[in-house]
Short mmCIF file of C-alpha atoms and ligand atoms in Angstrom, two decimals:
data_model
loop_
_atom_site.label_atom_id
_atom_site.label_comp_id
_atom_site.label_asym_id
_atom_site.label_seq_id
_atom_site.Cartn_x
_atom_site.Cartn_y
_atom_site.Cartn_z
CA UNK A 28 -9.56 13.78 4.25
CA UNK A 29 -11.96 13.24 7.07
CA UNK A 30 -15.40 11.90 6.21
CA UNK A 31 -17.81 10.50 8.75
CA UNK A 32 -19.34 7.24 7.59
CA UNK A 33 -21.99 5.67 9.77
CA UNK A 34 -21.05 2.08 10.32
CA UNK A 35 -23.60 -0.66 11.00
CA UNK A 36 -21.97 -4.09 11.05
CA UNK A 37 -23.35 -7.45 9.88
CA UNK A 38 -25.39 -6.26 6.94
CA UNK A 39 -24.59 -6.45 3.26
CA UNK A 40 -21.07 -7.68 3.94
CA UNK A 41 -22.35 -10.94 5.41
CA UNK A 42 -24.42 -11.52 2.28
CA UNK A 43 -21.44 -10.80 0.03
CA UNK A 44 -19.13 -13.07 2.01
CA UNK A 45 -21.54 -16.02 1.75
CA UNK A 46 -21.49 -15.93 -2.07
CA UNK A 47 -19.05 -18.11 -4.02
CA UNK A 48 -16.35 -15.67 -5.17
CA UNK A 49 -15.39 -15.87 -8.81
CA UNK A 50 -12.78 -14.22 -10.97
CA UNK A 51 -13.84 -11.02 -12.69
CA UNK A 52 -12.95 -11.21 -16.38
CA UNK A 53 -14.40 -9.23 -19.26
CA UNK A 54 -17.25 -7.91 -17.15
CA UNK A 55 -18.36 -11.33 -15.91
CA UNK A 56 -17.93 -13.28 -12.72
CA UNK A 57 -16.41 -16.55 -13.93
CA UNK A 58 -15.05 -19.71 -12.27
CA UNK A 59 -11.34 -20.40 -12.60
CA UNK A 60 -10.41 -22.61 -15.53
CA UNK A 61 -9.01 -25.25 -13.14
CA UNK A 62 -12.14 -25.22 -10.95
CA UNK A 63 -9.86 -24.82 -7.91
CA UNK A 64 -10.72 -22.58 -4.99
CA UNK A 65 -8.98 -21.29 -1.87
CA UNK A 66 -10.21 -19.98 1.46
CA UNK A 67 -9.89 -16.62 3.15
CA UNK A 68 -9.72 -16.41 6.96
CA UNK A 69 -10.59 -13.74 9.47
CA UNK A 70 -7.20 -13.29 11.20
CA UNK A 71 -8.92 -12.34 14.47
CA UNK A 72 -10.85 -15.63 14.75
CA UNK A 73 -9.16 -17.97 12.25
CA UNK A 74 -12.63 -18.68 10.84
CA UNK A 75 -13.07 -19.19 7.10
CA UNK A 76 -15.05 -16.21 5.83
CA UNK A 77 -15.06 -16.87 2.09
CA UNK A 78 -14.18 -19.32 -0.65
CA UNK A 79 -12.57 -17.82 -3.73
CA UNK A 80 -11.88 -19.12 -7.23
CA UNK A 81 -8.14 -19.63 -7.69
CA UNK A 82 -6.82 -18.25 -10.95
CA UNK A 83 -4.00 -19.73 -13.03
CA UNK A 84 -2.03 -19.02 -16.23
CA UNK A 85 -5.01 -19.74 -18.50
CA UNK A 86 -7.14 -17.28 -16.54
CA UNK A 87 -4.40 -14.66 -16.84
CA UNK A 88 -4.42 -15.20 -20.62
CA UNK A 89 -8.20 -14.66 -20.72
CA UNK A 90 -7.97 -11.57 -18.52
CA UNK A 91 -5.11 -9.99 -20.47
CA UNK A 92 -6.96 -10.62 -23.77
CA UNK A 93 -10.07 -8.94 -22.33
CA UNK A 94 -8.01 -6.00 -21.07
CA UNK A 95 -6.37 -5.62 -24.49
CA UNK A 96 -9.75 -5.60 -26.28
CA UNK A 97 -11.11 -3.02 -23.83
CA UNK A 98 -7.98 -0.89 -24.26
CA UNK A 99 -8.15 -0.89 -28.05
CA UNK A 100 -11.94 -0.60 -27.89
CA UNK A 101 -14.00 1.56 -25.59
CA UNK A 102 -11.59 2.79 -22.95
CA UNK A 103 -8.77 4.61 -24.71
CA UNK A 104 -11.11 5.98 -27.37
CA UNK A 105 -13.68 7.28 -24.89
CA UNK A 106 -13.84 11.04 -24.35
CA UNK A 107 -11.44 11.74 -21.48
CA UNK A 108 -14.10 13.65 -19.54
CA UNK A 109 -16.44 10.66 -19.85
CA UNK A 110 -13.76 8.42 -18.30
CA UNK A 111 -13.52 10.87 -15.43
CA UNK A 112 -17.31 10.89 -14.98
CA UNK A 113 -17.38 7.09 -14.84
CA UNK A 114 -14.67 7.07 -12.18
CA UNK A 115 -16.65 9.62 -10.13
CA UNK A 116 -19.77 7.48 -10.51
CA UNK A 117 -17.75 4.51 -9.22
CA UNK A 118 -16.61 6.59 -6.24
CA UNK A 119 -20.24 7.49 -5.47
CA UNK A 120 -21.23 3.81 -5.56
CA UNK A 121 -18.35 2.87 -3.28
CA UNK A 122 -19.49 5.51 -0.79
CA UNK A 123 -23.04 4.19 -0.95
CA UNK A 124 -21.63 0.76 -0.05
CA UNK A 125 -19.19 2.12 2.55
CA UNK A 126 -20.45 -0.06 5.42
CA UNK A 127 -20.20 -3.21 3.39
CA UNK A 128 -16.74 -2.50 1.96
CA UNK A 129 -15.35 -1.37 5.32
CA UNK A 130 -16.62 -4.53 6.98
CA UNK A 131 -15.26 -6.82 4.26
CA UNK A 132 -11.87 -5.09 4.40
CA UNK A 133 -11.74 -5.22 8.19
CA UNK A 134 -12.66 -8.91 8.50
CA UNK A 135 -10.49 -10.07 5.61
CA UNK A 136 -7.39 -8.09 6.61
CA UNK A 137 -7.72 -8.25 10.42
CA UNK A 138 -8.16 -4.49 10.67
CA UNK A 139 -10.06 -2.81 13.49
CA UNK A 140 -13.04 -1.15 11.85
CA UNK A 141 -12.10 2.17 13.45
CA UNK A 142 -8.87 2.15 11.42
CA UNK A 143 -10.52 1.08 8.16
CA UNK A 144 -13.05 3.89 8.58
CA UNK A 145 -10.42 6.47 9.42
CA UNK A 146 -7.71 5.49 6.94
CA UNK A 147 -8.25 2.82 4.31
CA UNK A 148 -11.70 3.66 3.03
CA UNK A 149 -11.48 7.48 2.94
CA UNK A 150 -8.02 7.27 1.39
CA UNK A 151 -9.32 4.95 -1.35
CA UNK A 152 -12.19 7.34 -2.13
CA UNK A 153 -9.88 10.36 -2.06
CA UNK A 154 -7.51 8.63 -4.49
CA UNK A 155 -10.31 7.73 -6.87
CA UNK A 156 -11.88 11.20 -6.91
CA UNK A 157 -8.46 12.87 -7.23
CA UNK A 158 -7.55 10.85 -10.33
CA UNK A 159 -11.07 11.08 -11.77
CA UNK A 160 -10.34 14.81 -11.91
CA UNK A 161 -7.08 14.15 -13.77
CA UNK A 162 -8.71 12.17 -16.62
CA UNK A 163 -9.33 15.22 -18.83
CA UNK A 164 -6.30 17.23 -17.69
CA UNK A 165 -3.47 15.02 -18.97
CA UNK A 166 -1.87 17.37 -21.46
CA UNK A 167 1.27 17.64 -23.54
CA UNK A 168 3.31 20.67 -24.55
CA UNK A 169 3.86 22.67 -27.68
CA UNK A 170 7.65 22.72 -27.96
CA UNK A 171 9.35 25.30 -30.22
CA UNK A 172 11.80 23.65 -32.65
CA UNK A 173 11.95 24.78 -36.33
CA UNK A 174 10.19 27.75 -37.82
CA UNK A 175 8.60 25.58 -40.50
CA UNK A 176 7.23 23.00 -38.08
CA UNK A 177 4.66 22.74 -35.34
CA UNK A 178 6.02 20.32 -32.76
CA UNK A 179 4.12 19.11 -29.76
CA UNK A 180 3.81 16.24 -27.33
CA UNK A 181 0.81 14.20 -26.27
CA UNK A 182 0.71 11.63 -23.47
CA UNK A 183 -0.57 8.22 -24.53
CA UNK A 184 -1.74 5.52 -22.10
CA UNK A 185 0.82 2.71 -21.81
CA UNK A 186 -1.76 -0.02 -22.45
CA UNK A 187 -2.53 -3.13 -20.39
CA UNK A 188 -1.37 -2.84 -16.78
CA UNK A 189 -0.81 -5.67 -14.29
CA UNK A 190 -1.45 -4.42 -10.75
CA UNK A 191 -0.05 -6.71 -8.03
CA UNK A 192 -1.17 -5.74 -4.55
CA UNK A 193 -0.15 -6.76 -0.99
CA UNK A 194 -2.37 -7.71 1.95
CA UNK A 195 -1.66 -4.88 4.38
CA UNK A 196 -3.82 -2.20 2.69
CA UNK A 197 -5.60 -4.07 -0.11
CA UNK A 198 -8.27 -1.48 -0.80
CA UNK A 199 -6.17 1.64 -0.41
CA UNK A 200 -3.02 0.42 -2.18
CA UNK A 201 -5.18 -1.27 -4.82
CA UNK A 202 -6.82 2.10 -5.51
CA UNK A 203 -3.41 3.82 -5.65
CA UNK A 204 -2.86 1.70 -8.76
CA UNK A 205 -6.33 1.40 -10.29
CA UNK A 206 -7.38 5.06 -10.15
CA UNK A 207 -4.43 6.67 -11.98
CA UNK A 208 -4.13 3.82 -14.50
CA UNK A 209 -7.82 4.04 -15.41
CA UNK A 210 -7.79 7.85 -15.52
CA UNK A 211 -4.89 7.67 -18.00
CA UNK A 212 -6.87 5.34 -20.27
CA UNK A 213 -5.08 2.09 -19.41
CA UNK A 214 -6.90 -1.17 -18.74
CA UNK A 215 -6.00 -3.49 -15.90
CA UNK A 216 -5.59 -7.02 -14.69
CA UNK A 217 -5.35 -6.88 -10.93
CA UNK A 218 -3.99 -9.62 -8.70
CA UNK A 219 -4.87 -9.10 -5.07
CA UNK A 220 -2.83 -10.83 -2.35
CA UNK A 221 -4.05 -14.38 -1.65
CA UNK A 222 -4.84 -13.43 1.95
CA UNK A 223 -7.04 -10.45 1.06
CA UNK A 224 -8.84 -10.72 -2.28
CA UNK A 225 -12.34 -9.82 -1.16
CA UNK A 226 -12.55 -6.03 -1.24
CA UNK A 227 -11.02 -6.04 -4.73
CA UNK A 228 -13.72 -8.40 -5.99
CA UNK A 229 -16.49 -6.28 -4.47
CA UNK A 230 -15.22 -2.96 -5.81
CA UNK A 231 -14.70 -4.64 -9.19
CA UNK A 232 -18.40 -5.53 -9.28
CA UNK A 233 -19.29 -1.97 -8.38
CA UNK A 234 -17.06 -0.65 -11.18
CA UNK A 235 -19.23 -2.56 -13.64
CA UNK A 236 -22.37 -1.23 -11.98
CA UNK A 237 -20.98 2.28 -12.39
CA UNK A 238 -20.78 1.69 -16.14
CA UNK A 239 -17.05 1.09 -16.54
CA UNK A 240 -16.99 -1.13 -19.64
CA UNK A 241 -16.32 -4.89 -19.42
CA UNK A 242 -12.65 -5.81 -19.67
CA UNK A 243 -11.38 -2.45 -18.39
CA UNK A 244 -10.85 -3.85 -14.89
CA UNK A 245 -10.24 -7.60 -14.53
CA UNK A 246 -9.47 -9.27 -11.22
CA UNK A 247 -7.68 -12.61 -10.96
CA UNK A 248 -7.05 -13.79 -7.39
CA UNK A 249 -4.59 -16.60 -6.87
CA UNK A 250 -1.06 -17.44 -5.79
CA UNK A 251 1.72 -14.96 -6.51
CA UNK A 252 3.95 -17.61 -8.02
CA UNK A 253 1.22 -18.60 -10.49
CA UNK A 254 -1.00 -15.61 -11.28
CA UNK A 255 1.58 -12.93 -10.42
CA UNK A 256 4.31 -14.69 -12.35
CA UNK A 257 2.08 -15.23 -15.39
CA UNK A 258 1.23 -11.52 -15.45
CA UNK A 259 4.83 -10.41 -15.06
CA UNK A 260 5.95 -12.71 -17.91
CA UNK A 261 2.97 -12.09 -20.19
CA UNK A 262 4.02 -10.71 -23.59
CA UNK A 263 0.86 -8.60 -23.91
CA UNK A 264 1.17 -6.79 -20.56
CA UNK A 265 2.76 -3.35 -20.98
CA UNK A 266 3.41 -2.38 -17.40
CA UNK A 267 3.60 -3.93 -13.95
CA UNK A 268 2.81 -1.85 -10.90
CA UNK A 269 3.74 -3.76 -7.76
CA UNK A 270 3.65 -3.24 -4.02
CA UNK A 271 5.15 -5.94 -1.85
CA UNK A 272 8.41 -7.37 -0.62
CA UNK A 273 11.87 -6.60 -2.06
CA UNK A 274 12.45 -10.28 -2.92
CA UNK A 275 9.38 -10.50 -5.13
CA UNK A 276 10.13 -7.04 -6.54
CA UNK A 277 13.55 -8.21 -7.70
CA UNK A 278 11.97 -11.17 -9.50
CA UNK A 279 9.46 -8.84 -11.16
CA UNK A 280 12.22 -6.67 -12.64
CA UNK A 281 13.85 -9.76 -14.11
CA UNK A 282 10.57 -11.15 -15.47
CA UNK A 283 9.56 -7.82 -16.96
CA UNK A 284 12.72 -7.75 -19.07
CA UNK A 285 11.17 -10.26 -21.50
CA UNK A 286 9.21 -7.60 -23.40
CA UNK A 287 10.71 -4.56 -21.64
CA UNK A 288 7.63 -3.87 -19.54
CA UNK A 289 7.63 -0.68 -17.57
CA UNK A 290 7.91 -1.46 -13.87
CA UNK A 291 7.19 0.50 -10.74
CA UNK A 292 7.92 -1.04 -7.37
CA UNK A 293 6.87 0.01 -3.89
CA UNK A 294 8.75 -2.28 -1.52
CA UNK A 295 9.70 -2.48 2.13
CA UNK A 296 11.04 -0.15 4.77
CA UNK A 297 12.85 0.10 8.09
CA UNK A 298 12.07 3.72 8.72
CA UNK A 299 13.77 5.76 11.42
CA UNK A 300 11.75 8.11 13.58
CA UNK A 301 14.40 10.36 15.12
CA UNK A 302 13.71 12.21 18.37
CA UNK A 303 16.16 14.92 19.51
CA UNK A 304 16.11 15.78 23.18
CA UNK A 305 14.73 19.29 22.55
CA UNK A 306 11.56 17.83 20.96
CA UNK A 307 8.08 17.88 22.43
CA UNK A 308 8.55 14.40 23.88
CA UNK A 309 4.92 13.76 24.65
CA UNK A 310 3.87 14.48 21.07
CA UNK A 311 6.87 12.61 19.67
CA UNK A 312 6.24 9.47 21.73
CA UNK A 313 2.53 9.50 20.91
CA UNK A 314 3.25 9.75 17.17
CA UNK A 315 6.07 7.21 17.42
CA UNK A 316 3.71 4.69 19.03
CA UNK A 317 1.06 5.28 16.36
CA UNK A 318 3.80 5.16 13.73
CA UNK A 319 4.72 1.58 14.62
CA UNK A 320 1.57 0.06 16.13
CA UNK A 321 -0.97 1.24 13.52
CA UNK A 322 -2.17 -1.76 11.48
CA UNK A 323 -0.21 -3.95 13.93
CA UNK A 324 3.03 -2.64 12.45
CA UNK A 325 2.24 -4.07 9.03
CA UNK A 326 2.93 -0.81 7.26
CA UNK A 327 5.74 -0.31 4.76
CA UNK A 328 6.55 3.10 6.27
CA UNK A 329 6.17 1.98 9.90
CA UNK A 330 8.56 3.85 12.17
CA UNK A 331 10.05 0.55 13.29
CA UNK A 332 13.26 2.20 14.54
CA UNK A 333 12.83 4.99 17.04
CA UNK A 334 16.14 6.81 17.44
CA UNK A 335 16.31 8.87 20.63
CA UNK A 336 19.00 11.29 21.79
CA UNK A 337 20.70 10.29 25.03
CA UNK A 338 19.04 12.90 27.27
CA UNK A 339 15.50 11.90 26.26
CA UNK A 340 16.04 8.16 25.90
CA UNK A 341 14.61 6.82 29.17
CA UNK A 342 11.57 9.06 29.05
CA UNK A 343 10.70 8.10 25.47
CA UNK A 344 11.12 4.36 26.21
CA UNK A 345 8.80 4.74 29.19
CA UNK A 346 6.20 6.67 27.21
CA UNK A 347 6.31 4.20 24.32
CA UNK A 348 5.86 1.26 26.69
CA UNK A 349 2.88 2.95 28.37
CA UNK A 350 1.25 3.55 25.00
CA UNK A 351 1.95 -0.05 23.90
CA UNK A 352 0.25 -1.37 27.04
CA UNK A 353 -2.79 0.87 26.55
CA UNK A 354 -3.72 -0.59 23.14
CA UNK A 355 -6.92 -2.64 23.13
CA UNK A 356 -7.12 -5.92 21.28
CA UNK A 357 -10.44 -7.55 20.48
CA UNK A 358 -13.35 -7.80 18.07
CA UNK A 359 -12.50 -6.10 14.78
CA UNK A 360 -15.98 -4.64 14.49
CA UNK A 361 -15.82 -3.07 17.96
CA UNK A 362 -14.88 0.57 17.47
CA UNK A 363 -12.84 0.52 20.70
CA UNK A 364 -10.39 -2.07 19.39
CA UNK A 365 -7.13 -0.30 18.59
CA UNK A 366 -4.72 -3.19 17.91
CA UNK A 367 -5.81 -5.90 15.51
CA UNK A 368 -4.20 -9.27 14.87
CA UNK A 369 -1.42 -9.76 12.35
CA UNK A 370 -2.46 -11.18 9.02
CA UNK A 371 -1.64 -14.90 9.29
CA UNK A 372 -0.14 -17.67 11.36
CA UNK A 373 3.01 -17.52 9.22
CA UNK A 374 3.39 -13.79 9.82
CA UNK A 375 2.73 -14.27 13.55
CA UNK A 376 5.45 -16.91 13.80
CA UNK A 377 7.90 -14.75 11.88
CA UNK A 378 7.26 -11.78 14.22
CA UNK A 379 7.57 -13.94 17.34
CA UNK A 380 10.85 -15.32 15.94
CA UNK A 381 12.14 -11.75 15.63
CA UNK A 382 11.22 -11.13 19.27
CA UNK A 383 13.38 -14.15 20.20
CA UNK A 384 16.17 -12.93 17.95
CA UNK A 385 16.07 -9.50 19.64
CA UNK A 386 16.35 -11.05 23.09
CA UNK A 387 19.16 -13.35 21.97
CA UNK A 388 21.01 -10.38 20.45
CA UNK A 389 20.94 -8.70 23.86
CA UNK A 390 18.24 -6.04 23.42
CA UNK A 391 15.88 -5.51 26.40
CA UNK A 392 12.25 -6.38 25.82
CA UNK A 393 10.44 -3.74 27.89
CA UNK A 394 6.91 -4.88 27.14
CA UNK A 395 4.83 -7.07 24.80
CA UNK A 396 5.99 -9.43 22.10
CA UNK A 397 3.77 -12.34 23.10
CA UNK A 398 0.91 -14.12 21.45
CA UNK A 399 -2.36 -13.14 23.12
CA UNK A 400 -5.11 -15.79 23.26
CA UNK A 401 -5.22 -19.10 21.43
CA UNK A 402 -7.51 -18.03 18.59
CA UNK A 403 -6.56 -15.28 16.23
CA UNK A 404 -3.12 -13.97 15.47
CA UNK A 405 -2.86 -11.32 18.16
CA UNK A 406 0.56 -10.17 19.38
CA UNK A 407 0.96 -7.66 22.20
CA UNK A 408 2.70 -4.45 21.11
CA UNK A 409 6.43 -4.83 21.80
CA UNK A 410 9.05 -2.26 22.76
CA UNK A 411 12.73 -3.19 22.61
CA UNK A 412 15.18 -0.87 24.39
CA UNK A 413 19.00 -0.91 24.27
CA UNK A 414 18.94 -1.89 20.63
CA UNK A 415 22.19 -1.56 18.74
CA UNK A 416 22.18 -0.41 15.14
CA UNK A 417 23.88 -3.61 13.92
CA UNK A 418 21.30 -5.96 15.44
CA UNK A 419 18.97 -7.81 13.09
CA UNK A 420 15.90 -6.26 14.74
CA UNK A 421 17.32 -2.88 13.75
CA UNK A 422 18.21 -3.86 10.18
CA UNK A 423 15.46 -6.22 8.98
CA UNK A 424 11.82 -5.46 8.30
CA UNK A 425 9.78 -7.30 10.96
CA UNK A 426 6.39 -6.10 9.66
CA UNK A 427 4.70 -6.45 13.03
CA UNK A 428 4.02 -4.45 16.22
CA UNK A 429 7.64 -4.40 17.35
CA UNK A 430 9.67 -1.23 17.82
CA UNK A 431 13.44 -0.99 18.29
CA UNK A 432 14.48 2.03 20.35
CA UNK A 433 18.07 3.07 19.62
CA UNK A 434 20.14 5.67 21.51
CA UNK A 435 22.18 8.30 19.64
CA UNK A 436 24.61 11.05 20.67
CA UNK A 437 24.33 13.86 18.15
CA UNK A 438 23.00 14.77 14.72
CA UNK A 439 25.80 13.05 12.81
CA UNK A 440 25.28 9.86 14.80
CA UNK A 441 21.51 9.98 14.20
CA UNK A 442 21.97 10.47 10.48
CA UNK A 443 24.46 7.60 10.23
CA UNK A 444 22.06 5.23 11.97
CA UNK A 445 18.95 6.50 10.16
CA UNK A 446 20.57 6.06 6.74
CA UNK A 447 22.29 2.79 7.66
CA UNK A 448 19.88 0.16 6.33
CA UNK A 449 19.10 -1.23 2.90
CA UNK A 450 15.85 0.77 2.80
CA UNK A 451 14.95 4.39 2.08
CA UNK A 452 11.18 4.76 2.16
CA UNK A 453 10.49 7.25 4.96
CA UNK A 454 11.92 8.97 8.03
CA UNK A 455 10.67 11.22 10.82
CA UNK A 456 12.54 13.88 12.78
CA UNK A 457 11.46 15.63 15.97
CA UNK A 458 13.16 18.81 17.15
CA UNK A 459 12.22 22.37 18.10
CA UNK A 460 15.31 23.52 16.16
CA UNK A 461 13.84 24.04 12.68
CA UNK A 462 17.22 24.45 11.03
CA UNK A 463 18.46 21.15 12.41
CA UNK A 464 15.20 19.39 11.51
CA UNK A 465 15.32 20.63 7.93
CA UNK A 466 19.02 19.87 7.56
CA UNK A 467 18.23 16.34 8.74
CA UNK A 468 15.34 16.09 6.27
CA UNK A 469 17.66 17.12 3.44
CA UNK A 470 20.25 14.49 4.32
CA UNK A 471 17.93 11.61 5.17
CA UNK A 472 17.84 8.87 2.54
CA UNK A 473 14.09 8.66 2.31
CA UNK A 474 11.32 9.26 -0.21
CA UNK A 475 9.26 11.02 2.48
CA UNK A 476 10.42 12.89 5.58
CA UNK A 477 8.05 13.99 8.32
CA UNK A 478 9.14 16.85 10.61
CA UNK A 479 7.46 16.93 14.03
CA UNK A 480 4.82 14.49 12.81
CA UNK A 481 4.82 10.94 11.49
CA UNK A 482 2.93 8.78 9.04
CA UNK A 483 0.81 11.12 6.92
CA UNK A 484 0.33 10.23 3.27
CA UNK A 485 -1.66 12.12 0.68
CA UNK A 486 -2.24 11.05 -2.87
CA UNK A 487 -1.24 14.53 -4.05
CA UNK A 488 2.37 13.99 -2.90
CA UNK A 489 4.86 11.50 -4.39
CA UNK A 490 5.26 8.19 -2.54
CA UNK A 491 8.05 5.63 -2.80
CA UNK A 492 11.72 4.98 -2.16
CA UNK A 493 14.90 3.63 -3.64
CA UNK A 494 17.11 0.57 -3.12
CA UNK A 495 15.19 -2.12 -1.18
CA UNK A 496 12.29 0.32 -0.86
CA UNK A 497 11.59 0.28 -4.56
CA UNK A 498 11.74 2.00 -7.88
CA UNK A 499 9.77 5.02 -9.07
CA UNK A 500 7.04 6.93 -7.32
CA UNK A 501 3.29 6.57 -7.00
CA UNK A 502 0.73 9.33 -6.37
CA UNK A 503 0.38 12.86 -7.73
CA UNK A 504 1.72 13.64 -11.18
CA UNK A 505 4.27 10.82 -10.85
CA UNK A 506 1.49 8.26 -11.29
CA UNK A 507 0.23 10.02 -14.41
CA UNK A 508 3.72 9.69 -15.86
CA UNK A 509 3.86 6.03 -14.81
CA UNK A 510 0.78 5.16 -16.83
CA UNK A 511 1.42 7.30 -19.92
CA UNK A 512 4.26 7.80 -22.39
CA UNK A 513 5.00 11.05 -24.17
CA UNK A 514 4.76 11.05 -27.94
CA UNK A 515 6.39 13.75 -30.08
CA UNK A 516 4.42 14.96 -33.13
CA UNK A 517 5.95 16.92 -36.02
CA UNK A 518 3.71 18.90 -38.38
CA UNK A 519 5.38 20.25 -41.50
CA UNK A 520 4.11 23.81 -41.94
CA UNK A 521 5.68 24.25 -45.35
CA UNK A 522 4.00 21.30 -47.06
P1 NAD B 13 4.74 -10.14 -1.15
O1 NAD B 13 5.84 -9.58 -1.96
O2 NAD B 13 4.86 -11.50 -0.62
O3 NAD B 13 3.37 -10.14 -1.98
C1 NAD B 13 2.88 -8.98 -2.63
C2 NAD B 13 2.06 -9.43 -3.81
O4 NAD B 13 2.93 -10.07 -4.74
C3 NAD B 13 0.97 -10.45 -3.48
O5 NAD B 13 -0.16 -10.19 -4.27
C4 NAD B 13 1.62 -11.76 -3.87
O6 NAD B 13 0.69 -12.75 -4.22
C5 NAD B 13 2.41 -11.33 -5.10
N1 NAD B 13 3.50 -12.24 -5.45
C6 NAD B 13 4.15 -13.15 -4.65
N2 NAD B 13 5.06 -13.82 -5.37
C7 NAD B 13 5.02 -13.34 -6.63
C8 NAD B 13 5.73 -13.62 -7.83
N3 NAD B 13 6.67 -14.55 -7.89
N4 NAD B 13 5.43 -12.91 -8.95
C9 NAD B 13 4.49 -11.96 -8.93
N5 NAD B 13 3.76 -11.65 -7.83
C10 NAD B 13 4.01 -12.33 -6.70
O7 NAD B 13 4.50 -9.06 -0.04
P2 NAD B 13 3.41 -9.09 1.11
O8 NAD B 13 3.90 -10.05 2.13
O9 NAD B 13 2.06 -9.27 0.52
O10 NAD B 13 3.48 -7.58 1.63
C11 NAD B 13 4.40 -7.18 2.57
C12 NAD B 13 5.53 -6.42 1.92
O11 NAD B 13 5.04 -5.36 1.13
C13 NAD B 13 6.43 -5.78 2.94
O12 NAD B 13 7.78 -5.97 2.59
C14 NAD B 13 6.07 -4.31 2.87
O13 NAD B 13 7.03 -3.42 3.30
C15 NAD B 13 5.70 -4.14 1.44
N6 NAD B 13 4.81 -3.01 1.26
C16 NAD B 13 5.31 -1.86 0.70
C17 NAD B 13 4.51 -0.73 0.53
C18 NAD B 13 5.03 0.55 -0.10
O14 NAD B 13 4.25 1.44 -0.43
N7 NAD B 13 6.32 0.70 -0.30
C19 NAD B 13 3.18 -0.79 0.94
C20 NAD B 13 2.71 -1.96 1.52
C21 NAD B 13 3.54 -3.07 1.66
#
């Protein structure tokens, strides 16, 4: 979706950021029960931009109780069309506050405003309006069984949902969870990532303003090991929808076993973007650069491994390096900034460690891979050539602006390398031979395959992967199934 939003910085967002930020429980902004707070930084300047109430187990109890009351009360019993109308009203309010939300999201997550305007915000609105339309179209089937019975299915909302969200796309990924769950009639306790809680709190306030009843959407910021853990282990939570790292995802599956919660997990990736030597190399290199450097590489489906056939290898490395060098770092609110900082000092150190590891393993650092400036967590976009499939920089998710370029001989070799990690989220393939490209797409272990393009997502198509990339799918009809359960009804026609 492409929508032009006029963006005027330093307006309502500044006013919002100055406020003390509370938890949102049962329709009210409330302090945490411990009285503790934590700070959120702008990753481009390291300045504190907000102070936020830090939730704990007692706050999770309050939020889950509120969500349960709202589920049994107004939300599941409301006319389905009315739920849809409320979600559309919320979308309208979000659009009216576009400047403010885009600025909050950009400053809190270290995102250049040009990217937030182009991707995060429109995608969040598209997701919300798409699922608002679903609210009154979630149907069952009449299933023929016996002649003396009418048998049919209805889909019931699963109940109280815990939504646990990462920091790389807080608004967009948050909405991937909120919109379908709410459309299905579920109520929610959402835990944003500690590093990026602000947009969630603002859109939560606007949900109330739109008329979504108190308790339907509760937001409890705080540490994963406290708030996240309490949600995952809570006996009155019916489902956990999680996006984040494989390690935490594994713990969530174990925790959810207590009361057999439904679980869906969107985890990491080490996606291969495969370029055959008959491809349009200019287009392929341009998309490969965007595929890894967008959001400073902090994208689950980042094309962090670019596999290039022997004949095209040198040219693609050269083109990637030129594109890496052309990215502009700077003020997040300057529309010309194209490469933002990474999210935190910890993340910066981890990425710089991987650059060292790559050099020690014998890969050639063609460009980038250094901290830029002394304030803010900026890293210059890095291109590694002569990377071998077995190296750690080819196997492990770096989650930063670092690409490993790997040479391959033929289709079988490319497929072996592409499928040879613990992940299976996404893959790209570039070739003018459509048969080869589609054969590759069929054999790639990936939830999404892009042919002669890279990186598109659309809420109408399923999204997710298997193994270390997760469990289940989000988006489209898959999300409706995630947040509802079918119920079979028998009517005796001979009574
Ligand atoms: P993370 O797993 O550290 O944190 C994600 C969320 O889980 C945060 O809200 C965090 O507070 C919470 N959390 C942490 N410990 C927890 C616990 N013990 N119990 C419950 N919740 C807990 O991940 P991150 O560093 O925020 O995000 C980066 C990771 O997310 C990367 O691996 C990336 O690939 C993945 N990701 C995947 C997708 C996708 O769609 N597949 C999208 C974005 C990010």
